[in-house]
Short mmCIF file of C-alpha atoms and ligand atoms in Angstrom, two decimals:
data_model
loop_
_atom_site.label_atom_id
_atom_site.label_comp_id
_atom_site.label_asym_id
_atom_site.label_seq_id
_atom_site.Cartn_x
_atom_site.Cartn_y
_atom_site.Cartn_z
CA MET R 1 16.71 5.18 -34.66
CA ALA R 2 17.47 3.88 -31.10
CA LYS R 3 16.50 0.52 -30.36
CA TYR R 4 16.04 0.59 -26.66
CA ASP R 5 14.52 3.42 -25.34
CA VAL R 6 15.24 2.52 -22.07
CA VAL R 7 19.16 1.52 -20.27
CA VAL R 8 19.30 -0.19 -17.23
CA VAL R 9 22.84 -0.13 -15.61
CA GLY R 10 23.51 -3.05 -13.05
CA ALA R 11 21.66 -6.42 -12.79
CA GLY R 12 20.29 -6.79 -9.75
CA ASN R 13 17.63 -6.57 -7.82
CA ALA R 14 17.13 -2.98 -7.70
CA ALA R 15 17.58 -3.22 -11.65
CA PHE R 16 15.42 -5.60 -12.68
CA CYS R 17 12.35 -3.88 -10.47
CA ALA R 18 13.20 -0.59 -12.73
CA ALA R 19 13.77 -2.97 -15.98
CA GLN R 20 10.05 -4.78 -15.39
CA ALA R 21 8.73 -1.83 -14.27
CA ALA R 22 9.45 0.52 -17.81
CA ALA R 23 8.95 -2.66 -19.45
CA GLU R 24 5.46 -2.71 -18.11
CA ASN R 25 4.75 0.89 -19.17
CA GLY R 26 5.71 -0.32 -23.14
CA ALA R 27 9.23 0.27 -23.12
CA LYS R 28 11.72 -1.86 -25.57
CA VAL R 29 14.41 -2.42 -22.29
CA LEU R 30 18.09 -3.17 -22.15
CA MET R 31 20.09 -4.35 -19.03
CA VAL R 32 23.66 -3.98 -19.01
CA GLU R 33 25.38 -6.00 -16.23
CA ARG R 34 29.39 -5.18 -15.82
CA ALA R 35 29.83 -9.47 -14.52
CA PRO R 36 30.17 -12.57 -16.68
CA LYS R 37 26.55 -14.76 -16.55
CA GLU R 38 28.02 -16.82 -13.34
CA LEU R 39 28.95 -13.81 -11.43
CA MET R 40 25.78 -12.14 -11.92
CA GLY R 41 23.10 -10.42 -9.88
CA GLY R 42 24.87 -7.55 -7.62
CA ASN R 43 24.71 -8.34 -3.61
CA SER R 44 20.93 -9.19 -4.36
CA ARG R 45 22.23 -12.58 -4.84
CA PHE R 46 24.21 -12.81 -1.63
CA THR R 47 21.28 -12.00 0.40
CA ALA R 48 19.33 -13.89 2.38
CA GLY R 49 16.35 -12.65 0.24
CA ALA R 50 14.63 -10.75 3.20
CA PHE R 51 11.74 -7.87 2.28
CA ARG R 52 11.69 -5.64 5.21
CA CYS R 53 7.82 -4.84 4.46
CA VAL R 54 4.51 -3.31 5.61
CA TYR R 55 1.78 -6.19 7.01
CA ASP R 56 -1.21 -5.60 9.25
CA GLY R 57 -2.05 -9.10 9.64
CA VAL R 58 -2.37 -12.98 8.41
CA ASP R 59 -4.21 -11.47 5.13
CA ASP R 60 -1.55 -9.16 3.74
CA LEU R 61 0.85 -12.12 4.52
CA LYS R 62 -1.54 -14.50 2.24
CA ALA R 63 -2.10 -12.09 -0.59
CA ILE R 64 1.73 -11.98 -1.81
CA MET R 65 2.31 -15.76 -0.42
CA PRO R 66 -1.16 -17.53 -1.16
CA ASP R 67 -0.03 -21.20 -0.80
CA LEU R 68 0.67 -20.19 2.96
CA THR R 69 -1.27 -23.09 4.39
CA LYS R 70 -3.90 -23.64 7.54
CA ASP R 71 -1.39 -25.42 9.39
CA GLU R 72 1.15 -23.19 9.19
CA ILE R 73 -1.17 -19.84 10.05
CA ASP R 74 -2.46 -21.98 13.17
CA ARG R 75 1.80 -22.68 14.16
CA SER R 76 2.43 -19.55 13.74
CA ASP R 77 2.88 -16.43 15.55
CA PHE R 78 3.34 -13.08 12.46
CA GLY R 79 2.33 -10.19 15.18
CA THR R 80 2.09 -6.94 12.43
CA TYR R 81 5.01 -4.86 10.89
CA THR R 82 3.02 -1.89 10.82
CA GLN R 83 3.82 1.22 8.90
CA ASP R 84 4.05 3.29 11.78
CA LYS R 85 6.56 1.33 13.33
CA PHE R 86 8.91 0.52 10.15
CA TYR R 87 8.76 4.64 10.50
CA ASP R 88 9.17 4.38 13.71
CA ASP R 89 12.89 2.16 13.25
CA MET R 90 14.11 4.16 9.93
CA PHE R 91 13.32 7.77 11.88
CA ARG R 92 15.52 5.34 15.11
CA VAL R 93 18.07 4.00 13.23
CA THR R 94 18.78 6.68 11.33
CA GLU R 95 19.01 9.03 14.39
CA TYR R 96 16.36 11.20 12.24
CA ARG R 97 18.07 11.71 9.50
CA THR R 98 16.64 9.75 6.70
CA ASP R 99 14.81 12.29 4.42
CA GLY R 100 11.19 11.71 4.71
CA GLU R 101 9.85 11.89 1.45
CA LEU R 102 12.53 8.96 0.23
CA CYS R 103 12.01 7.27 3.93
CA ASP R 104 8.13 8.37 3.01
CA ARG R 105 8.20 6.57 -0.57
CA LEU R 106 10.17 3.44 1.22
CA VAL R 107 7.56 2.36 3.81
CA GLY R 108 4.62 3.65 2.14
CA ARG R 109 4.80 1.82 -1.31
CA SER R 110 6.26 -1.31 -0.05
CA ARG R 111 3.64 -3.28 0.75
CA ASP R 112 2.27 -2.80 -2.98
CA THR R 113 5.63 -2.93 -4.23
CA MET R 114 5.54 -7.18 -2.80
CA ARG R 115 2.43 -7.66 -4.05
CA TRP R 116 3.16 -5.99 -7.61
CA LEU R 117 6.15 -8.63 -6.99
CA HIS R 118 4.24 -11.03 -6.41
CA ALA R 119 1.60 -9.77 -9.07
CA LYS R 120 4.39 -10.22 -11.34
CA GLY R 121 5.79 -14.22 -10.47
CA MET R 122 7.95 -13.12 -7.53
CA LYS R 123 7.37 -16.44 -5.08
CA PHE R 124 7.78 -15.68 -1.53
CA ASP R 125 8.36 -17.67 1.92
CA PRO R 126 7.92 -16.33 5.66
CA ILE R 127 11.74 -15.78 6.74
CA TRP R 128 11.66 -19.30 9.45
CA GLY R 129 15.03 -20.27 10.05
CA ARG R 130 15.86 -17.06 10.27
CA GLN R 131 13.71 -14.33 12.33
CA ALA R 132 11.29 -16.85 13.97
CA TYR R 133 11.49 -19.09 17.39
CA LEU R 134 9.63 -22.03 18.54
CA ILE R 135 7.65 -20.60 22.10
CA ASP R 136 5.57 -22.42 23.20
CA GLY R 137 4.44 -24.60 20.09
CA LYS R 138 4.21 -21.39 17.95
CA PHE R 139 6.67 -20.17 15.84
CA LYS R 140 7.35 -15.89 17.05
CA PHE R 141 8.43 -13.07 14.05
CA TRP R 142 10.55 -10.72 15.93
CA GLY R 143 11.82 -7.73 14.61
CA GLY R 144 9.47 -6.50 12.10
CA LEU R 145 11.55 -9.02 9.48
CA THR R 146 8.87 -11.78 8.15
CA VAL R 147 9.07 -11.83 3.95
CA GLU R 148 11.77 -13.71 2.46
CA SER R 149 11.78 -14.05 -1.42
CA LYS R 150 11.40 -17.98 -2.27
CA GLY R 151 15.52 -19.29 -2.28
CA GLY R 152 17.09 -16.46 -1.23
CA GLY R 153 19.46 -14.58 -2.33
CA PRO R 154 20.17 -17.06 -5.22
CA GLY R 155 16.48 -17.52 -5.68
CA LEU R 156 16.10 -13.93 -6.38
CA ILE R 157 18.05 -13.42 -9.01
CA GLU R 158 17.19 -16.95 -10.76
CA GLN R 159 13.21 -15.42 -11.11
CA HIS R 160 13.95 -11.95 -12.06
CA LEU R 161 16.30 -12.84 -14.84
CA LYS R 162 13.00 -15.68 -16.04
CA LEU R 163 10.75 -12.99 -15.25
CA ALA R 164 13.48 -11.02 -17.00
CA ASP R 165 13.26 -12.76 -19.66
CA LYS R 166 9.24 -14.02 -20.01
CA ASN R 167 9.16 -10.14 -20.06
CA GLY R 168 10.61 -9.94 -23.54
CA ILE R 169 13.53 -7.87 -21.13
CA ASP R 170 17.13 -8.22 -22.47
CA VAL R 171 20.23 -8.70 -20.74
CA ARG R 172 23.77 -8.01 -21.81
CA TYR R 173 27.03 -10.07 -19.58
CA ASN R 174 30.40 -8.42 -19.40
CA THR R 175 29.45 -4.97 -20.32
CA ARG R 176 30.35 -2.39 -18.62
CA GLY R 177 28.72 0.64 -18.00
CA LEU R 178 31.65 3.50 -18.79
CA SER R 179 30.08 6.87 -18.87
CA LEU R 180 26.65 8.55 -19.87
CA ILE R 181 25.92 10.23 -23.57
CA TYR R 182 25.08 13.36 -21.98
CA ASP R 183 24.39 16.91 -24.79
CA GLY R 184 24.68 19.59 -21.74
CA ARG R 185 20.81 19.01 -22.24
CA SER R 186 19.73 14.95 -21.42
CA VAL R 187 21.22 12.28 -21.45
CA LYS R 188 21.51 10.53 -24.78
CA GLY R 189 22.50 7.00 -24.11
CA LEU R 190 25.72 4.98 -22.21
CA LYS R 191 29.00 4.40 -23.29
CA VAL R 192 29.46 0.79 -22.39
CA LYS R 193 32.77 -1.36 -22.73
CA CYS R 194 31.89 -4.75 -23.24
CA ASP R 195 34.61 -8.35 -24.06
CA GLY R 196 37.03 -5.20 -24.59
CA ASN R 197 35.61 -3.07 -27.06
CA TYR R 198 34.26 0.35 -26.51
CA GLU R 199 30.83 1.17 -27.71
CA ASP R 200 27.82 3.79 -27.72
CA ILE R 201 24.41 2.73 -26.63
CA GLU R 202 21.56 4.88 -28.07
CA CYS R 203 18.21 5.02 -25.73
CA LYS R 204 15.45 7.80 -24.59
CA SER R 205 16.81 7.17 -20.83
CA VAL R 206 19.41 5.76 -18.43
CA ILE R 207 18.61 4.74 -15.53
CA ILE R 208 21.58 3.33 -13.31
CA ALA R 209 20.85 0.92 -10.03
CA CYS R 210 24.46 0.12 -10.28
CA GLY R 211 25.18 -0.08 -6.64
CA GLY R 212 27.48 1.79 -4.01
CA PHE R 213 31.05 2.38 -3.96
CA GLU R 214 32.00 -0.33 -1.06
CA SER R 215 34.11 -3.22 -3.12
CA ASN R 216 36.30 -0.02 -3.80
CA ALA R 217 38.99 0.35 -1.56
CA GLU R 218 40.49 3.65 -2.30
CA MET R 219 36.82 4.91 -2.40
CA ARG R 220 35.85 3.38 0.73
CA THR R 221 39.03 4.73 2.52
CA ARG R 222 38.50 8.29 0.80
CA TYR R 223 34.97 8.46 2.27
CA LEU R 224 34.33 6.59 5.13
CA GLY R 225 37.88 6.79 6.59
CA PRO R 226 40.95 5.90 6.86
CA GLY R 227 41.35 2.02 7.96
CA TRP R 228 38.00 0.85 5.95
CA GLU R 229 40.74 -0.28 2.78
CA LEU R 230 40.76 -3.28 5.58
CA ALA R 231 37.69 -4.62 5.36
CA LYS R 232 36.11 -7.77 3.98
CA VAL R 233 33.15 -6.50 1.05
CA ARG R 234 31.03 -8.99 2.18
CA GLY R 235 29.13 -9.87 -1.75
CA THR R 236 30.23 -8.84 -5.73
CA SER R 237 33.26 -7.32 -6.07
CA TYR R 238 31.55 -5.45 -8.97
CA ASN R 239 30.21 -2.02 -7.48
CA THR R 240 33.25 0.03 -7.94
CA GLY R 241 31.52 3.30 -8.24
CA ASP R 242 31.06 3.55 -11.61
CA GLY R 243 27.04 4.61 -11.52
CA ILE R 244 28.17 6.91 -8.90
CA ASN R 245 30.92 8.62 -10.12
CA MET R 246 29.04 8.60 -13.76
CA ALA R 247 26.14 10.79 -12.16
CA LEU R 248 28.25 13.07 -10.96
CA ALA R 249 30.14 13.41 -13.93
CA ILE R 250 27.71 14.85 -15.39
CA GLY R 251 26.85 17.47 -12.22
CA ALA R 252 24.70 14.92 -10.34
CA SER R 253 23.55 16.01 -7.08
CA SER R 254 25.41 13.56 -4.21
CA PHE R 255 22.99 12.69 -1.31
CA GLY R 256 23.24 10.88 2.21
CA ASN R 257 25.48 9.75 4.99
CA TRP R 258 28.16 9.78 2.50
CA SER R 259 30.87 8.21 5.37
CA GLY R 260 28.21 5.56 6.42
CA SER R 261 28.23 2.48 5.84
CA HIS R 262 26.25 -0.45 6.32
CA ALA R 263 29.10 -2.74 7.74
CA VAL R 264 28.51 -6.33 10.14
CA GLN R 265 30.90 -8.79 11.82
CA TRP R 266 31.85 -11.01 8.96
CA ASP R 267 34.95 -14.26 9.63
CA TYR R 268 38.26 -12.20 9.82
CA ASN R 269 39.55 -14.64 7.71
CA ALA R 270 36.64 -14.57 4.82
CA PRO R 271 38.29 -13.81 1.09
CA GLU R 272 38.48 -9.97 0.49
CA PHE R 273 35.17 -10.34 -0.94
CA GLY R 274 31.79 -12.58 -1.37
CA ASP R 275 31.84 -15.68 -2.19
CA LEU R 276 28.80 -17.40 -3.77
CA SER R 277 29.90 -20.64 -2.39
CA VAL R 278 29.11 -19.66 0.98
CA GLY R 279 26.56 -16.42 0.59
CA ASP R 280 26.16 -14.93 3.88
CA ASN R 281 27.36 -16.92 6.36
CA PHE R 282 30.98 -15.37 7.38
CA GLN R 283 28.26 -13.48 9.37
CA LYS R 284 28.14 -14.25 12.74
CA HIS R 285 25.02 -12.78 13.95
CA SER R 286 24.37 -14.16 18.01
CA TYR R 287 26.46 -11.70 19.56
CA PRO R 288 23.33 -10.06 21.77
CA TRP R 289 23.55 -13.32 23.11
CA GLY R 290 27.77 -13.20 24.26
CA ILE R 291 30.28 -10.92 24.48
CA LEU R 292 32.34 -9.20 22.61
CA ILE R 293 36.25 -9.00 23.69
CA ASN R 294 39.61 -6.82 21.80
CA ALA R 295 42.75 -7.31 21.74
CA THR R 296 43.19 -5.80 24.75
CA GLY R 297 41.19 -8.23 26.38
CA ARG R 298 38.65 -5.83 27.39
CA ARG R 299 34.63 -5.38 26.27
CA PHE R 300 33.90 -2.29 23.79
CA VAL R 301 30.14 -2.50 23.19
CA ASP R 302 27.01 -3.12 24.32
CA GLU R 303 26.45 -5.97 22.53
CA GLY R 304 22.37 -6.28 23.05
CA ALA R 305 21.86 -2.74 22.50
CA ASP R 306 18.85 -3.40 20.62
CA PHE R 307 16.94 -6.73 18.39
CA ARG R 308 20.65 -7.63 15.86
CA ASN R 309 17.74 -6.55 13.37
CA TYR R 310 19.02 -2.79 14.78
CA THR R 311 22.68 -3.24 15.40
CA TYR R 312 24.22 -5.42 13.21
CA ALA R 313 24.45 -3.11 10.36
CA LYS R 314 26.41 -0.78 12.17
CA TYR R 315 28.34 -3.14 14.65
CA GLY R 316 30.94 -3.69 11.46
CA ALA R 317 32.47 -0.64 11.73
CA VAL R 318 33.44 -0.65 15.68
CA VAL R 319 34.95 -4.12 15.35
CA LEU R 320 37.41 -2.01 12.30
CA ARG R 321 37.93 0.31 15.04
CA GLN R 322 39.22 -1.90 17.17
CA PRO R 323 42.91 -2.30 17.89
CA ASN R 324 43.94 -4.89 15.01
CA ASN R 325 40.79 -4.69 13.83
CA PHE R 326 39.19 -7.63 14.89
CA ALA R 327 37.48 -9.32 18.32
CA TRP R 328 35.99 -12.51 19.27
CA GLN R 329 32.68 -13.46 19.77
CA VAL R 330 32.89 -15.78 23.14
CA PHE R 331 29.64 -17.99 24.38
CA ASP R 332 29.50 -20.56 26.94
CA GLY R 333 27.47 -23.85 27.18
CA LYS R 334 24.25 -22.30 27.56
CA ILE R 335 24.12 -20.52 24.90
CA VAL R 336 26.56 -22.72 22.00
CA PRO R 337 23.83 -24.99 21.25
CA MET R 338 21.46 -21.82 20.31
CA LEU R 339 23.62 -19.87 17.78
CA ARG R 340 22.74 -19.92 14.33
CA ALA R 341 22.97 -22.11 12.07
CA GLU R 342 25.93 -19.73 10.26
CA TYR R 343 27.72 -20.89 13.18
CA ARG R 344 27.58 -24.27 11.60
CA ILE R 345 30.28 -23.78 8.62
CA LYS R 346 32.63 -25.76 7.80
CA ARG R 347 34.93 -22.28 7.74
CA VAL R 348 35.07 -20.41 10.41
CA SER R 349 37.98 -19.61 12.86
CA LYS R 350 36.60 -20.56 16.10
CA VAL R 351 38.33 -21.32 18.79
CA SER R 352 37.04 -23.38 22.08
CA ALA R 353 38.55 -24.82 25.36
CA ASN R 354 36.60 -26.72 28.36
CA THR R 355 38.02 -24.00 31.19
CA ILE R 356 38.48 -20.68 30.58
CA GLU R 357 42.05 -20.60 31.60
CA GLU R 358 42.62 -22.88 28.71
CA PHE R 359 40.94 -21.14 26.35
CA ALA R 360 41.85 -17.27 26.97
CA HIS R 361 45.12 -18.51 25.80
CA LYS R 362 43.63 -19.92 22.65
CA LEU R 363 41.97 -16.91 21.82
CA GLU R 364 44.74 -15.10 19.12
CA GLY R 365 46.01 -11.18 19.77
CA VAL R 366 43.76 -10.96 23.09
CA ASN R 367 45.83 -10.24 25.97
CA ALA R 368 44.71 -13.02 27.74
CA ASP R 369 45.35 -11.66 31.68
CA ALA R 370 43.51 -9.22 30.76
CA PHE R 371 40.02 -10.83 29.50
CA LEU R 372 40.25 -12.96 32.29
CA ASP R 373 40.00 -10.56 34.56
CA GLU R 374 37.54 -9.30 32.61
CA ILE R 375 35.51 -12.27 32.23
CA LYS R 376 35.77 -12.34 35.97
CA LYS R 377 34.06 -8.52 36.57
CA TYR R 378 31.57 -9.17 33.97
CA ASN R 379 30.20 -12.05 35.40
CA ALA R 380 29.71 -10.30 38.92
CA ALA R 381 27.57 -7.31 36.77
CA VAL R 382 26.39 -9.23 34.02
CA LYS R 383 25.51 -4.98 32.57
CA LYS R 384 23.72 -4.77 28.98
CA SER R 385 21.23 -4.16 27.94
CA ASN R 386 19.30 -6.80 26.88
CA TRP R 387 20.54 -10.76 27.38
CA ALA R 388 22.27 -10.39 29.87
CA ASN R 389 24.12 -14.36 30.00
CA THR R 390 27.45 -15.20 32.58
CA ILE R 391 30.41 -16.62 30.81
CA GLU R 392 31.02 -20.20 32.96
CA GLU R 393 29.29 -22.63 31.61
CA PRO R 394 31.72 -25.90 29.58
CA PRO R 395 32.35 -25.97 26.99
CA PHE R 396 33.63 -22.32 25.84
CA GLU R 397 33.51 -20.83 22.27
CA ALA R 398 34.82 -17.82 20.30
CA TYR R 399 34.77 -16.82 17.00
CA GLN R 400 37.07 -14.32 15.22
CA VAL R 401 35.35 -11.70 13.26
CA GLY R 402 36.44 -8.47 11.51
CA CYS R 403 34.21 -5.74 9.28
CA GLY R 404 32.59 -6.98 6.17
CA VAL R 405 31.12 -4.03 4.43
CA SER R 406 27.96 -4.79 2.84
CA PHE R 407 27.17 -1.77 1.05
CA THR R 408 27.87 1.91 0.60
CA PHE R 409 25.03 4.40 1.59
CA GLY R 410 26.01 8.42 -0.17
CA GLY R 411 25.04 8.56 -3.25
CA VAL R 412 22.66 10.70 -5.40
CA ARG R 413 19.84 12.65 -5.53
CA ILE R 414 16.57 10.90 -6.78
CA ASP R 415 12.70 12.87 -7.51
CA PRO R 416 11.04 11.01 -4.97
CA ASP R 417 7.95 10.15 -7.66
CA SER R 418 10.09 9.48 -10.37
CA GLY R 419 13.35 8.39 -9.62
CA GLN R 420 14.93 11.39 -11.79
CA VAL R 421 18.65 12.36 -11.02
CA ILE R 422 18.91 15.33 -9.33
CA ASP R 423 21.93 17.56 -10.93
CA SER R 424 23.80 20.16 -8.08
CA ASP R 425 21.29 23.24 -9.17
CA MET R 426 18.78 21.42 -7.79
CA ASN R 427 16.83 20.75 -11.81
CA PRO R 428 16.17 16.98 -12.68
CA ILE R 429 18.65 15.41 -15.59
CA PRO R 430 16.97 14.54 -18.76
CA GLY R 431 16.81 11.08 -19.94
CA LEU R 432 18.88 10.21 -16.32
CA TYR R 433 17.13 7.88 -13.39
CA ALA R 434 18.59 5.49 -10.60
CA ALA R 435 17.51 3.19 -7.94
CA GLY R 436 19.14 0.87 -5.59
CA GLU R 437 22.44 1.41 -3.44
CA LEU R 438 23.53 4.13 -5.08
CA VAL R 439 20.28 6.56 -4.39
CA GLY R 440 21.60 8.68 -1.11
CA GLY R 441 19.99 10.04 0.99
CA ILE R 442 17.63 6.83 2.45
CA PHE R 443 20.02 5.20 5.26
CA TYR R 444 22.61 6.41 7.30
CA PHE R 445 24.95 5.52 9.70
CA ASN R 446 22.75 2.34 10.91
CA TYR R 447 19.62 0.34 8.44
CA PRO R 448 17.09 -2.13 9.75
CA GLY R 449 17.43 -4.91 8.52
CA GLY R 450 15.69 -6.33 5.26
CA SER R 451 15.34 -2.90 3.53
CA GLY R 452 18.04 -3.06 1.28
CA LEU R 453 15.74 -5.64 -1.34
CA MET R 454 12.85 -2.80 -0.08
CA SER R 455 14.13 0.07 -1.12
CA GLY R 456 15.51 -1.34 -4.61
CA ALA R 457 12.22 -2.27 -5.29
CA VAL R 458 10.44 0.55 -4.36
CA PHE R 459 12.63 3.37 -6.00
CA GLY R 460 13.78 0.55 -9.00
CA LYS R 461 10.28 -0.07 -9.74
CA ILE R 462 9.47 4.41 -9.78
CA ALA R 463 12.40 4.83 -11.83
CA GLY R 464 11.32 2.27 -14.43
CA THR R 465 7.98 3.66 -14.89
CA GLY R 466 9.40 7.08 -14.41
CA ALA R 467 12.00 5.95 -17.26
CA ALA R 468 9.50 4.94 -19.60
CA SER R 469 7.01 7.63 -19.74
CA GLY R 470 10.74 10.06 -19.63
CA ARG R 471 8.44 12.72 -18.06
CA ASN R 472 10.44 14.76 -16.26
CA ALA R 473 9.95 15.66 -12.41
C1 FAD H 1 26.36 -10.48 2.12
C2 FAD H 1 25.13 -9.74 2.08
C3 FAD H 1 23.68 -10.11 2.53
C4 FAD H 1 22.32 -9.34 2.79
N1 FAD H 1 21.43 -9.60 3.02
C5 FAD H 1 20.41 -8.54 3.15
C6 FAD H 1 19.12 -9.20 2.52
O1 FAD H 1 18.39 -10.07 3.33
N2 FAD H 1 18.32 -7.87 3.09
C7 FAD H 1 18.53 -6.43 2.75
O2 FAD H 1 17.46 -6.41 2.20
N3 FAD H 1 19.37 -6.29 2.27
C8 FAD H 1 20.69 -7.41 2.64
N4 FAD H 1 21.67 -6.76 2.20
C9 FAD H 1 21.83 -5.56 1.30
C10 FAD H 1 21.43 -6.20 -0.20
O3 FAD H 1 22.46 -6.16 -0.59
C11 FAD H 1 21.54 -4.41 -0.84
O4 FAD H 1 21.01 -3.60 -0.68
C12 FAD H 1 20.97 -5.00 -2.11
O5 FAD H 1 20.60 -5.89 -2.62
C13 FAD H 1 21.00 -3.53 -4.11
O6 FAD H 1 20.62 -4.00 -4.82
P1 FAD H 1 20.76 -3.34 -6.14
O7 FAD H 1 20.51 -3.88 -7.00
O8 FAD H 1 20.82 -1.42 -5.99
O9 FAD H 1 22.97 -3.35 -5.79
P2 FAD H 1 23.89 -5.10 -6.69
O10 FAD H 1 22.10 -5.90 -6.39
O11 FAD H 1 24.94 -4.51 -5.83
O12 FAD H 1 23.85 -4.84 -8.15
C14 FAD H 1 24.47 -4.55 -8.53
C15 FAD H 1 24.90 -4.96 -10.17
O13 FAD H 1 25.99 -3.36 -10.69
C16 FAD H 1 27.16 -4.06 -11.29
N5 FAD H 1 27.56 -3.52 -11.90
C17 FAD H 1 28.70 -2.51 -11.12
N6 FAD H 1 29.44 -1.41 -11.82
C18 FAD H 1 28.63 -1.77 -13.55
C19 FAD H 1 28.54 -1.34 -14.33
N7 FAD H 1 29.68 -0.79 -14.61
N8 FAD H 1 28.01 -1.41 -16.06
C20 FAD H 1 27.48 -2.90 -15.50
N9 FAD H 1 26.92 -3.05 -14.52
C21 FAD H 1 27.47 -2.95 -13.08
C22 FAD H 1 26.88 -5.14 -10.68
O14 FAD H 1 27.84 -6.21 -11.51
C23 FAD H 1 25.17 -5.72 -9.97
O15 FAD H 1 25.23 -7.43 -10.78
C24 FAD H 1 22.90 -7.35 1.70
C25 FAD H 1 23.76 -7.07 1.63
C26 FAD H 1 24.84 -8.26 1.32
C27 FAD H 1 26.29 -8.37 1.20
#
């Protein structure tokens, strides 16, 4: 007889949420994580822990952050992030391609899912540091993103681990899910490789929550397109598409934006994969206040098209398309003191100068004469949608960025109410559920910041509940 009812593949945010929901519904749950314990936690651990969720006012925030003091509330302008606003953001940034039902669950269940996580014991904080500005003595939040897990991504995973332990959920490390045990009718278990040995784990349901294919250079090039093998990976090296491939191998329907990904401007000299000691700090996200220059010395994108939260996830791909796949972010002395904290880390590709001529010759790989001409023209006619600043006051600073891929958008099709994976005849596959990055159909072309963790939590909860009940979609 199977020792476990539900086996969850992966140990990131989506997997933990799925495991918690399954356990809460009476299932005996095992999580299998490919990474060793010290590297577990997937991309979720690399995040800032930001969750995009609906709140109609400060009472909704207090419901998940009861420790907020009166003084903190008085000194903050949290505004609201209504359901309509979240829908609008999803529709706008995905160019109206997000699947209506999946988007509806993501947005419509975000508030309740945050309350559920809080009730489980998860602690949250307002994102004072990165998502608020001090204006007339009050911290004003902007961009719809207000809540982060205590301790950011590392804190999120630490809390998940403690809560899993508390609720009797087993986690096995160094255990890679290889394929589904499938009799042609339903999934009966998971074949794994653990410390060099193959093993069959029987169970009633499997939940795949083991990330996309961003860490697989071959799949990136095949699906995102030529040149994507040259991108750096912002997070874990372990998300190589295993979950998607094992589901497709038994007939799952592929769904969503397979040629799309979340990719940002990332230090050009960052390592091939993420470094947990740096976390997300190789990103450089003050670009709306400066300009971006490529090797030809020219601008190539509207840096201030929208708030950072609504452009950052698509500009990595724009940089990747430039000659030699790099850009320099250029700022002048007016902006330098306002740059985000990630510009002040030790491992940074930066040049500075006090005259624009000297500066131009320091920008490695750039046509200096064309750059000087571009700055002259730009200063004479600053044309950007927002935050147009001339480049004229010393000191001048520039930061070299390439493309850092966070996660891929394509994946498998699920039933939005049970999380069950759907096959290419559009029938549910008994015993197979999915959550997190590998669910296709939610994000297309772009992404509103903080939606990845929210999606993992919402669909993790749905999949865990579905898997525990064994109910067919
Ligand atoms: C640097 C960075 C910063 C980010 N910041 C934010 C943010 O602040 N807010 C936000 O919402 N999103 C953010 N994102 C996106 C976010 O990380 C993802 O949307 C989210 O973490 C995905 O969760 P997941 O559980 O699906 O995948 P993951 O957290 O990546 O978990 C997948 C797990 O599966 C394991 N695994 C892979 N293959 C196998 C296998 N064959 N067998 C067993 N285990 C396997 C991996 O080791 C990993 O632990 C960020 C991403 C990056 C890279």
